[in-house]
Amino acid sequence: MAGSVHKGRSAGAGRPDGVGPAGAAQPVPGTAARPSPWLSLPWVAILFITGAFHLYRGVPVDAAIFLAAGVALAVDTSVRHSRITRHGRHTPHGRQHPAGEPAVRLLPRWFWPAVAAAVGALSLAVVVLAPENSTGIPAVVGLVGAAMLLVAWPDPPRTPGAAPGNPAAPGHPAPRVRRAACWWGAVVLLLCVWEMGTYFIDRFAPADTAVFPPLTDLLQPLFDGDSSRWFMTGLWLVACGALVRVGRRP
């Protein structure tokens, strides 16, 4: 009896993965794969290049938005990487729970969906009912975009199978997330090339010549009527909510 217990303890203690005699995996600090900060460098560079391009265009407001987003992403990347370097793994504040204890829910489950529905209804009313050239529409769109950025700000992907509420080693995104990232990246790249081509063609084309239509001119007919504005605004809000839900799904 004593020999079998000693044998089981020796077998569990000598394994590098921290698996004991009961087969329960114990986390080993410092052994988690550390994501490189260089993975965020393209996103930061794109935001800064876009901001510089808007300065070149003479649109300082748009430039300030993109440059501020670039600074925020750069600071977030630096702080996140410094935490991982110090502690050996990513441990978000407020998610550390003792083993066996469930996470304490401070707000009811319906609270954030209700807030999102209220903000969406208010935004829909402002976008649809406000005059076309008023400042209310861009203000609401900008505020909703900033709020969505805070809600959907991505955490490093967790290792599949990690227990909810417990920090886990950073892993790879799910295949559906990688596929969605590739498709959306291709769409955004196509739209950016279109808009940049339109700008340079209009800028350097001789006077009184046909110009290449920008996306705003092509999409404007979809927002001329009240019914189409209702439909497109609702579709936009539903799509934003769907993207956030898919991105936050474990």
PDB file of C-alpha atoms in Angstrom:
ATOM      1  CA  MET A   1       0.000   0.000   0.000  1.00  0.00           C
ATOM      2  CA  ALA A   2       2.706   2.489   1.023  1.00  0.00           C
ATOM      3  CA  GLY A   3       4.872   1.426  -1.892  1.00  0.00           C
ATOM      4  CA  SER A   4       2.086   2.063  -4.396  1.00  0.00           C
ATOM      5  CA  VAL A   5       1.414   5.518  -2.939  1.00  0.00           C
ATOM      6  CA  HIS A   6       5.118   6.384  -3.087  1.00  0.00           C
ATOM      7  CA  LYS A   7       5.304   5.132  -6.661  1.00  0.00           C
ATOM      8  CA  GLY A   8       2.295   7.243  -7.725  1.00  0.00           C
ATOM      9  CA  ARG A   9       3.731  10.365  -6.127  1.00  0.00           C
ATOM     10  CA  SER A  10       7.085   9.841  -7.782  1.00  0.00           C
ATOM     11  CA  ALA A  11       5.486   9.334 -11.180  1.00  0.00           C
ATOM     12  CA  GLY A  12       3.446  12.517 -10.871  1.00  0.00           C
ATOM     13  CA  ALA A  13       6.188  14.642  -9.386  1.00  0.00           C
ATOM     14  CA  GLY A  14       8.776  13.710 -11.982  1.00  0.00           C
ATOM     15  CA  ARG A  15       6.711  14.701 -15.034  1.00  0.00           C
ATOM     16  CA  PRO A  16       7.379  18.135 -16.501  1.00  0.00           C
ATOM     17  CA  ASP A  17       3.761  18.807 -17.365  1.00  0.00           C
ATOM     18  CA  GLY A  18       2.688  18.788 -13.735  1.00  0.00           C
ATOM     19  CA  VAL A  19       0.225  15.858 -14.092  1.00  0.00           C
ATOM     20  CA  GLY A  20      -0.320  14.179 -10.760  1.00  0.00           C
ATOM     21  CA  PRO A  21      -1.448  10.625  -9.978  1.00  0.00           C
ATOM     22  CA  ALA A  22      -5.119  11.593 -10.476  1.00  0.00           C
ATOM     23  CA  GLY A  23      -4.415  12.789 -14.014  1.00  0.00           C
ATOM     24  CA  ALA A  24      -5.317  16.426 -13.291  1.00  0.00           C
ATOM     25  CA  ALA A  25      -3.132  18.868 -15.215  1.00  0.00           C
ATOM     26  CA  GLN A  26      -1.526  21.535 -13.060  1.00  0.00           C
ATOM     27  CA  PRO A  27      -0.518  24.821 -14.688  1.00  0.00           C
ATOM     28  CA  VAL A  28       3.203  25.449 -14.833  1.00  0.00           C
ATOM     29  CA  PRO A  29       3.952  29.161 -14.612  1.00  0.00           C
ATOM     30  CA  GLY A  30       6.212  30.580 -17.268  1.00  0.00           C
ATOM     31  CA  THR A  31       5.773  27.699 -19.734  1.00  0.00           C
ATOM     32  CA  ALA A  32       2.895  29.234 -21.718  1.00  0.00           C
ATOM     33  CA  ALA A  33       3.576  30.312 -25.256  1.00  0.00           C
ATOM     34  CA  ARG A  34       4.125  34.048 -25.348  1.00  0.00           C
ATOM     35  CA  PRO A  35       2.601  35.920 -28.288  1.00  0.00           C
ATOM     36  CA  SER A  36       5.020  38.206 -30.050  1.00  0.00           C
ATOM     37  CA  PRO A  37       4.243  41.942 -30.036  1.00  0.00           C
ATOM     38  CA  TRP A  38       5.325  41.989 -33.666  1.00  0.00           C
ATOM     39  CA  LEU A  39       1.997  40.381 -34.589  1.00  0.00           C
ATOM     40  CA  SER A  40       0.290  43.675 -33.734  1.00  0.00           C
ATOM     41  CA  LEU A  41       2.819  45.800 -35.616  1.00  0.00           C
ATOM     42  CA  PRO A  42       0.994  45.608 -39.005  1.00  0.00           C
ATOM     43  CA  TRP A  43      -2.236  46.863 -37.412  1.00  0.00           C
ATOM     44  CA  VAL A  44      -0.463  49.770 -35.737  1.00  0.00           C
ATOM     45  CA  ALA A  45       1.394  50.614 -38.946  1.00  0.00           C
ATOM     46  CA  ILE A  46      -1.819  50.563 -41.008  1.00  0.00           C
ATOM     47  CA  LEU A  47      -3.523  52.991 -38.638  1.00  0.00           C
ATOM     48  CA  PHE A  48      -0.580  55.390 -38.647  1.00  0.00           C
ATOM     49  CA  ILE A  49      -0.206  55.214 -42.440  1.00  0.00           C
ATOM     50  CA  THR A  50      -3.923  55.907 -42.835  1.00  0.00           C
ATOM     51  CA  GLY A  51      -3.705  58.865 -40.467  1.00  0.00           C
ATOM     52  CA  ALA A  52      -0.723  60.269 -42.370  1.00  0.00           C
ATOM     53  CA  PHE A  53      -2.594  59.829 -45.654  1.00  0.00           C
ATOM     54  CA  HIS A  54      -5.550  61.804 -44.313  1.00  0.00           C
ATOM     55  CA  LEU A  55      -3.151  64.563 -43.270  1.00  0.00           C
ATOM     56  CA  TYR A  56      -1.844  64.572 -46.831  1.00  0.00           C
ATOM     57  CA  ARG A  57      -5.431  64.825 -48.081  1.00  0.00           C
ATOM     58  CA  GLY A  58      -6.020  67.810 -45.838  1.00  0.00           C
ATOM     59  CA  VAL A  59      -8.602  66.131 -43.573  1.00  0.00           C
ATOM     60  CA  PRO A  60      -7.188  66.575 -40.051  1.00  0.00           C
ATOM     61  CA  VAL A  61     -10.298  65.252 -38.278  1.00  0.00           C
ATOM     62  CA  ASP A  62     -10.088  61.855 -39.984  1.00  0.00           C
ATOM     63  CA  ALA A  63      -6.328  61.847 -39.414  1.00  0.00           C
ATOM     64  CA  ALA A  64      -6.812  62.457 -35.688  1.00  0.00           C
ATOM     65  CA  ILE A  65      -9.242  59.523 -35.423  1.00  0.00           C
ATOM     66  CA  PHE A  66      -6.880  57.042 -37.068  1.00  0.00           C
ATOM     67  CA  LEU A  67      -3.793  58.333 -35.266  1.00  0.00           C
ATOM     68  CA  ALA A  68      -5.583  58.136 -31.901  1.00  0.00           C
ATOM     69  CA  ALA A  69      -6.639  54.553 -32.645  1.00  0.00           C
ATOM     70  CA  GLY A  70      -3.052  53.719 -33.591  1.00  0.00           C
ATOM     71  CA  VAL A  71      -1.716  55.189 -30.361  1.00  0.00           C
ATOM     72  CA  ALA A  72      -4.325  53.276 -28.319  1.00  0.00           C
ATOM     73  CA  LEU A  73      -3.456  49.989 -30.030  1.00  0.00           C
ATOM     74  CA  ALA A  74       0.276  50.590 -29.598  1.00  0.00           C
ATOM     75  CA  VAL A  75      -0.130  51.338 -25.878  1.00  0.00           C
ATOM     76  CA  ASP A  76      -2.401  48.317 -25.387  1.00  0.00           C
ATOM     77  CA  THR A  77       0.103  46.048 -27.151  1.00  0.00           C
ATOM     78  CA  SER A  78       3.000  47.386 -25.087  1.00  0.00           C
ATOM     79  CA  VAL A  79       1.170  47.015 -21.762  1.00  0.00           C
ATOM     80  CA  ARG A  80      -0.125  43.544 -22.624  1.00  0.00           C
ATOM     81  CA  HIS A  81       3.322  42.340 -23.684  1.00  0.00           C
ATOM     82  CA  SER A  82       4.958  43.751 -20.543  1.00  0.00           C
ATOM     83  CA  ARG A  83       2.435  41.869 -18.371  1.00  0.00           C
ATOM     84  CA  ILE A  84       3.124  38.626 -20.208  1.00  0.00           C
ATOM     85  CA  THR A  85       6.881  39.183 -19.902  1.00  0.00           C
ATOM     86  CA  ARG A  86       6.651  39.800 -16.141  1.00  0.00           C
ATOM     87  CA  HIS A  87       4.211  37.031 -15.229  1.00  0.00           C
ATOM     88  CA  GLY A  88       4.919  34.456 -17.909  1.00  0.00           C
ATOM     89  CA  ARG A  89       1.331  34.323 -19.149  1.00  0.00           C
ATOM     90  CA  HIS A  90      -1.646  36.574 -19.728  1.00  0.00           C
ATOM     91  CA  THR A  91      -3.737  36.990 -16.587  1.00  0.00           C
ATOM     92  CA  PRO A  92      -6.440  39.612 -17.112  1.00  0.00           C
ATOM     93  CA  HIS A  93      -7.362  41.631 -14.049  1.00  0.00           C
ATOM     94  CA  GLY A  94     -10.456  40.337 -12.284  1.00  0.00           C
ATOM     95  CA  ARG A  95     -10.436  36.835 -13.819  1.00  0.00           C
ATOM     96  CA  GLN A  96      -8.369  35.042 -11.215  1.00  0.00           C
ATOM     97  CA  HIS A  97     -10.557  32.696  -9.199  1.00  0.00           C
ATOM     98  CA  PRO A  98      -9.556  30.011  -6.705  1.00  0.00           C
ATOM     99  CA  ALA A  99      -9.709  26.485  -8.003  1.00  0.00           C
ATOM    100  CA  GLY A 100     -13.206  25.062  -7.875  1.00  0.00           C
ATOM    101  CA  GLU A 101     -14.933  28.412  -7.298  1.00  0.00           C
ATOM    102  CA  PRO A 102     -17.150  29.766 -10.094  1.00  0.00           C
ATOM    103  CA  ALA A 103     -16.768  33.339 -11.233  1.00  0.00           C
ATOM    104  CA  VAL A 104     -19.033  35.786  -9.406  1.00  0.00           C
ATOM    105  CA  ARG A 105     -21.462  37.501 -11.790  1.00  0.00           C
ATOM    106  CA  LEU A 106     -21.810  41.143 -10.741  1.00  0.00           C
ATOM    107  CA  LEU A 107     -24.505  42.007 -13.295  1.00  0.00           C
ATOM    108  CA  PRO A 108     -27.440  39.936 -14.520  1.00  0.00           C
ATOM    109  CA  ARG A 109     -27.040  38.157 -17.835  1.00  0.00           C
ATOM    110  CA  TRP A 110     -29.593  40.360 -19.579  1.00  0.00           C
ATOM    111  CA  PHE A 111     -27.949  43.675 -18.590  1.00  0.00           C
ATOM    112  CA  TRP A 112     -25.499  44.160 -21.449  1.00  0.00           C
ATOM    113  CA  PRO A 113     -27.896  42.910 -24.173  1.00  0.00           C
ATOM    114  CA  ALA A 114     -30.461  45.404 -22.850  1.00  0.00           C
ATOM    115  CA  VAL A 115     -27.909  48.231 -22.929  1.00  0.00           C
ATOM    116  CA  ALA A 116     -26.891  47.276 -26.461  1.00  0.00           C
ATOM    117  CA  ALA A 117     -30.532  47.202 -27.585  1.00  0.00           C
ATOM    118  CA  ALA A 118     -31.222  50.629 -26.053  1.00  0.00           C
ATOM    119  CA  VAL A 119     -28.137  52.193 -27.634  1.00  0.00           C
ATOM    120  CA  GLY A 120     -28.996  50.579 -30.955  1.00  0.00           C
ATOM    121  CA  ALA A 121     -32.555  51.912 -30.872  1.00  0.00           C
ATOM    122  CA  LEU A 122     -31.352  55.419 -30.013  1.00  0.00           C
ATOM    123  CA  SER A 123     -28.718  55.327 -32.752  1.00  0.00           C
ATOM    124  CA  LEU A 124     -31.250  54.056 -35.269  1.00  0.00           C
ATOM    125  CA  ALA A 125     -33.660  56.870 -34.425  1.00  0.00           C
ATOM    126  CA  VAL A 126     -30.979  59.551 -34.723  1.00  0.00           C
ATOM    127  CA  VAL A 127     -29.547  58.235 -37.986  1.00  0.00           C
ATOM    128  CA  VAL A 128     -32.960  57.852 -39.611  1.00  0.00           C
ATOM    129  CA  LEU A 129     -34.766  60.934 -38.282  1.00  0.00           C
ATOM    130  CA  ALA A 130     -31.965  63.506 -38.131  1.00  0.00           C
ATOM    131  CA  PRO A 131     -31.517  65.843 -41.106  1.00  0.00           C
ATOM    132  CA  GLU A 132     -29.082  64.558 -43.690  1.00  0.00           C
ATOM    133  CA  ASN A 133     -26.427  67.249 -43.178  1.00  0.00           C
ATOM    134  CA  SER A 134     -26.744  67.540 -39.403  1.00  0.00           C
ATOM    135  CA  THR A 135     -23.926  66.810 -36.982  1.00  0.00           C
ATOM    136  CA  GLY A 136     -26.039  64.283 -35.082  1.00  0.00           C
ATOM    137  CA  ILE A 137     -25.470  61.451 -37.557  1.00  0.00           C
ATOM    138  CA  PRO A 138     -21.638  61.506 -37.591  1.00  0.00           C
ATOM    139  CA  ALA A 139     -21.584  62.109 -33.831  1.00  0.00           C
ATOM    140  CA  VAL A 140     -23.763  59.069 -33.109  1.00  0.00           C
ATOM    141  CA  VAL A 141     -21.879  56.890 -35.582  1.00  0.00           C
ATOM    142  CA  GLY A 142     -18.566  57.908 -34.018  1.00  0.00           C
ATOM    143  CA  LEU A 143     -19.750  57.292 -30.455  1.00  0.00           C
ATOM    144  CA  VAL A 144     -21.224  53.902 -31.328  1.00  0.00           C
ATOM    145  CA  GLY A 145     -18.028  52.959 -33.135  1.00  0.00           C
ATOM    146  CA  ALA A 146     -15.928  53.899 -30.109  1.00  0.00           C
ATOM    147  CA  ALA A 147     -18.217  51.913 -27.798  1.00  0.00           C
ATOM    148  CA  MET A 148     -18.084  48.886 -30.086  1.00  0.00           C
ATOM    149  CA  LEU A 149     -14.292  49.135 -30.131  1.00  0.00           C
ATOM    150  CA  LEU A 150     -14.176  48.966 -26.330  1.00  0.00           C
ATOM    151  CA  VAL A 151     -16.619  46.049 -26.188  1.00  0.00           C
ATOM    152  CA  ALA A 152     -14.987  44.040 -28.950  1.00  0.00           C
ATOM    153  CA  TRP A 153     -11.339  44.840 -28.160  1.00  0.00           C
ATOM    154  CA  PRO A 154      -9.732  41.415 -28.704  1.00  0.00           C
ATOM    155  CA  ASP A 155      -8.036  39.474 -25.948  1.00  0.00           C
ATOM    156  CA  PRO A 156      -5.308  37.000 -26.889  1.00  0.00           C
ATOM    157  CA  PRO A 157      -6.981  33.709 -27.895  1.00  0.00           C
ATOM    158  CA  ARG A 158      -7.125  31.108 -25.149  1.00  0.00           C
ATOM    159  CA  THR A 159      -6.029  27.530 -25.276  1.00  0.00           C
ATOM    160  CA  PRO A 160      -9.008  25.370 -26.400  1.00  0.00           C
ATOM    161  CA  GLY A 161     -10.655  23.517 -23.536  1.00  0.00           C
ATOM    162  CA  ALA A 162      -9.645  25.944 -20.805  1.00  0.00           C
ATOM    163  CA  ALA A 163     -12.076  26.235 -17.930  1.00  0.00           C
ATOM    164  CA  PRO A 164     -14.243  29.385 -17.987  1.00  0.00           C
ATOM    165  CA  GLY A 165     -13.065  32.056 -15.567  1.00  0.00           C
ATOM    166  CA  ASN A 166      -9.537  30.685 -15.294  1.00  0.00           C
ATOM    167  CA  PRO A 167      -6.612  32.245 -17.159  1.00  0.00           C
ATOM    168  CA  ALA A 168      -5.183  30.040 -19.851  1.00  0.00           C
ATOM    169  CA  ALA A 169      -2.172  30.136 -22.062  1.00  0.00           C
ATOM    170  CA  PRO A 170      -2.555  32.104 -25.289  1.00  0.00           C
ATOM    171  CA  GLY A 171      -3.403  29.811 -28.157  1.00  0.00           C
ATOM    172  CA  HIS A 172      -4.353  30.045 -31.802  1.00  0.00           C
ATOM    173  CA  PRO A 173      -7.674  31.503 -32.999  1.00  0.00           C
ATOM    174  CA  ALA A 174     -10.384  29.100 -34.059  1.00  0.00           C
ATOM    175  CA  PRO A 175     -10.415  28.191 -37.768  1.00  0.00           C
ATOM    176  CA  ARG A 176     -13.671  30.076 -38.319  1.00  0.00           C
ATOM    177  CA  VAL A 177     -12.085  33.225 -36.860  1.00  0.00           C
ATOM    178  CA  ARG A 178      -9.053  32.881 -39.132  1.00  0.00           C
ATOM    179  CA  ARG A 179     -11.266  32.361 -42.186  1.00  0.00           C
ATOM    180  CA  ALA A 180     -13.406  35.367 -41.285  1.00  0.00           C
ATOM    181  CA  ALA A 181     -10.274  37.473 -40.772  1.00  0.00           C
ATOM    182  CA  CYS A 182      -8.961  36.532 -44.223  1.00  0.00           C
ATOM    183  CA  TRP A 183     -12.266  37.270 -45.985  1.00  0.00           C
ATOM    184  CA  TRP A 184     -12.862  40.560 -44.190  1.00  0.00           C
ATOM    185  CA  GLY A 185      -9.244  41.561 -44.734  1.00  0.00           C
ATOM    186  CA  ALA A 186      -9.637  40.958 -48.465  1.00  0.00           C
ATOM    187  CA  VAL A 187     -12.850  43.015 -48.590  1.00  0.00           C
ATOM    188  CA  VAL A 188     -11.302  45.915 -46.670  1.00  0.00           C
ATOM    189  CA  LEU A 189      -8.178  45.822 -48.854  1.00  0.00           C
ATOM    190  CA  LEU A 190     -10.313  45.973 -52.002  1.00  0.00           C
ATOM    191  CA  LEU A 191     -12.287  48.943 -50.663  1.00  0.00           C
ATOM    192  CA  CYS A 192      -9.088  50.753 -49.658  1.00  0.00           C
ATOM    193  CA  VAL A 193      -7.544  50.251 -53.102  1.00  0.00           C
ATOM    194  CA  TRP A 194     -10.772  51.508 -54.692  1.00  0.00           C
ATOM    195  CA  GLU A 195     -10.875  54.668 -52.584  1.00  0.00           C
ATOM    196  CA  MET A 196      -7.178  55.437 -53.015  1.00  0.00           C
ATOM    197  CA  GLY A 197      -7.435  54.912 -56.763  1.00  0.00           C
ATOM    198  CA  THR A 198     -10.425  57.247 -56.877  1.00  0.00           C
ATOM    199  CA  TYR A 199      -8.560  59.921 -54.946  1.00  0.00           C
ATOM    200  CA  PHE A 200      -5.426  59.870 -57.097  1.00  0.00           C
ATOM    201  CA  ILE A 201      -7.355  59.644 -60.375  1.00  0.00           C
ATOM    202  CA  ASP A 202      -9.445  62.674 -59.433  1.00  0.00           C
ATOM    203  CA  ARG A 203      -6.402  64.547 -58.168  1.00  0.00           C
ATOM    204  CA  PHE A 204      -4.204  64.109 -61.225  1.00  0.00           C
ATOM    205  CA  ALA A 205      -6.828  63.793 -63.970  1.00  0.00           C
ATOM    206  CA  PRO A 206      -7.068  66.730 -66.390  1.00  0.00           C
ATOM    207  CA  ALA A 207      -9.886  69.176 -65.856  1.00  0.00           C
ATOM    208  CA  ASP A 208     -13.321  68.432 -67.330  1.00  0.00           C
ATOM    209  CA  THR A 209     -12.606  64.726 -67.729  1.00  0.00           C
ATOM    210  CA  ALA A 210     -14.642  61.787 -66.492  1.00  0.00           C
ATOM    211  CA  VAL A 211     -13.740  60.785 -62.963  1.00  0.00           C
ATOM    212  CA  PHE A 212     -13.804  57.394 -61.296  1.00  0.00           C
ATOM    213  CA  PRO A 213     -16.854  57.134 -59.000  1.00  0.00           C
ATOM    214  CA  PRO A 214     -16.068  56.844 -55.275  1.00  0.00           C
ATOM    215  CA  LEU A 215     -17.886  54.393 -53.048  1.00  0.00           C
ATOM    216  CA  THR A 216     -19.967  57.144 -51.461  1.00  0.00           C
ATOM    217  CA  ASP A 217     -21.492  58.009 -54.846  1.00  0.00           C
ATOM    218  CA  LEU A 218     -22.220  54.357 -55.569  1.00  0.00           C
ATOM    219  CA  LEU A 219     -23.850  53.733 -52.176  1.00  0.00           C
ATOM    220  CA  GLN A 220     -25.734  57.020 -51.882  1.00  0.00           C
ATOM    221  CA  PRO A 221     -28.898  55.716 -53.675  1.00  0.00           C
ATOM    222  CA  LEU A 222     -29.303  53.138 -50.902  1.00  0.00           C
ATOM    223  CA  PHE A 223     -29.783  55.937 -48.355  1.00  0.00           C
ATOM    224  CA  ASP A 224     -31.894  58.426 -50.296  1.00  0.00           C
ATOM    225  CA  GLY A 225     -35.295  57.131 -49.175  1.00  0.00           C
ATOM    226  CA  ASP A 226     -36.465  56.859 -45.572  1.00  0.00           C
ATOM    227  CA  SER A 227     -37.362  53.176 -45.895  1.00  0.00           C
ATOM    228  CA  SER A 228     -33.969  52.285 -47.358  1.00  0.00           C
ATOM    229  CA  ARG A 229     -32.202  54.262 -44.629  1.00  0.00           C
ATOM    230  CA  TRP A 230     -34.163  52.355 -41.975  1.00  0.00           C
ATOM    231  CA  PHE A 231     -33.240  49.043 -43.594  1.00  0.00           C
ATOM    232  CA  MET A 232     -29.540  49.793 -44.118  1.00  0.00           C
ATOM    233  CA  THR A 233     -29.103  51.222 -40.610  1.00  0.00           C
ATOM    234  CA  GLY A 234     -30.802  48.218 -39.017  1.00  0.00           C
ATOM    235  CA  LEU A 235     -28.695  45.876 -41.140  1.00  0.00           C
ATOM    236  CA  TRP A 236     -25.559  47.702 -40.040  1.00  0.00           C
ATOM    237  CA  LEU A 237     -26.445  47.381 -36.326  1.00  0.00           C
ATOM    238  CA  VAL A 238     -27.358  43.696 -36.643  1.00  0.00           C
ATOM    239  CA  ALA A 239     -24.116  42.964 -38.478  1.00  0.00           C
ATOM    240  CA  CYS A 240     -22.074  44.753 -35.796  1.00  0.00           C
ATOM    241  CA  GLY A 241     -23.773  42.767 -33.045  1.00  0.00           C
ATOM    242  CA  ALA A 242     -23.265  39.498 -34.920  1.00  0.00           C
ATOM    243  CA  LEU A 243     -19.556  40.183 -35.370  1.00  0.00           C
ATOM    244  CA  VAL A 244     -19.128  40.963 -31.673  1.00  0.00           C
ATOM    245  CA  ARG A 245     -21.021  37.804 -30.689  1.00  0.00           C
ATOM    246  CA  VAL A 246     -18.959  35.592 -32.997  1.00  0.00           C
ATOM    247  CA  GLY A 247     -15.705  37.184 -31.883  1.00  0.00           C
ATOM    248  CA  ARG A 248     -16.443  36.687 -28.163  1.00  0.00           C
ATOM    249  CA  ARG A 249     -17.788  33.129 -28.494  1.00  0.00           C
ATOM    250  CA  PRO A 250     -15.387  30.590 -26.893  1.00  0.00           C
TER     251      PRO A 250
END
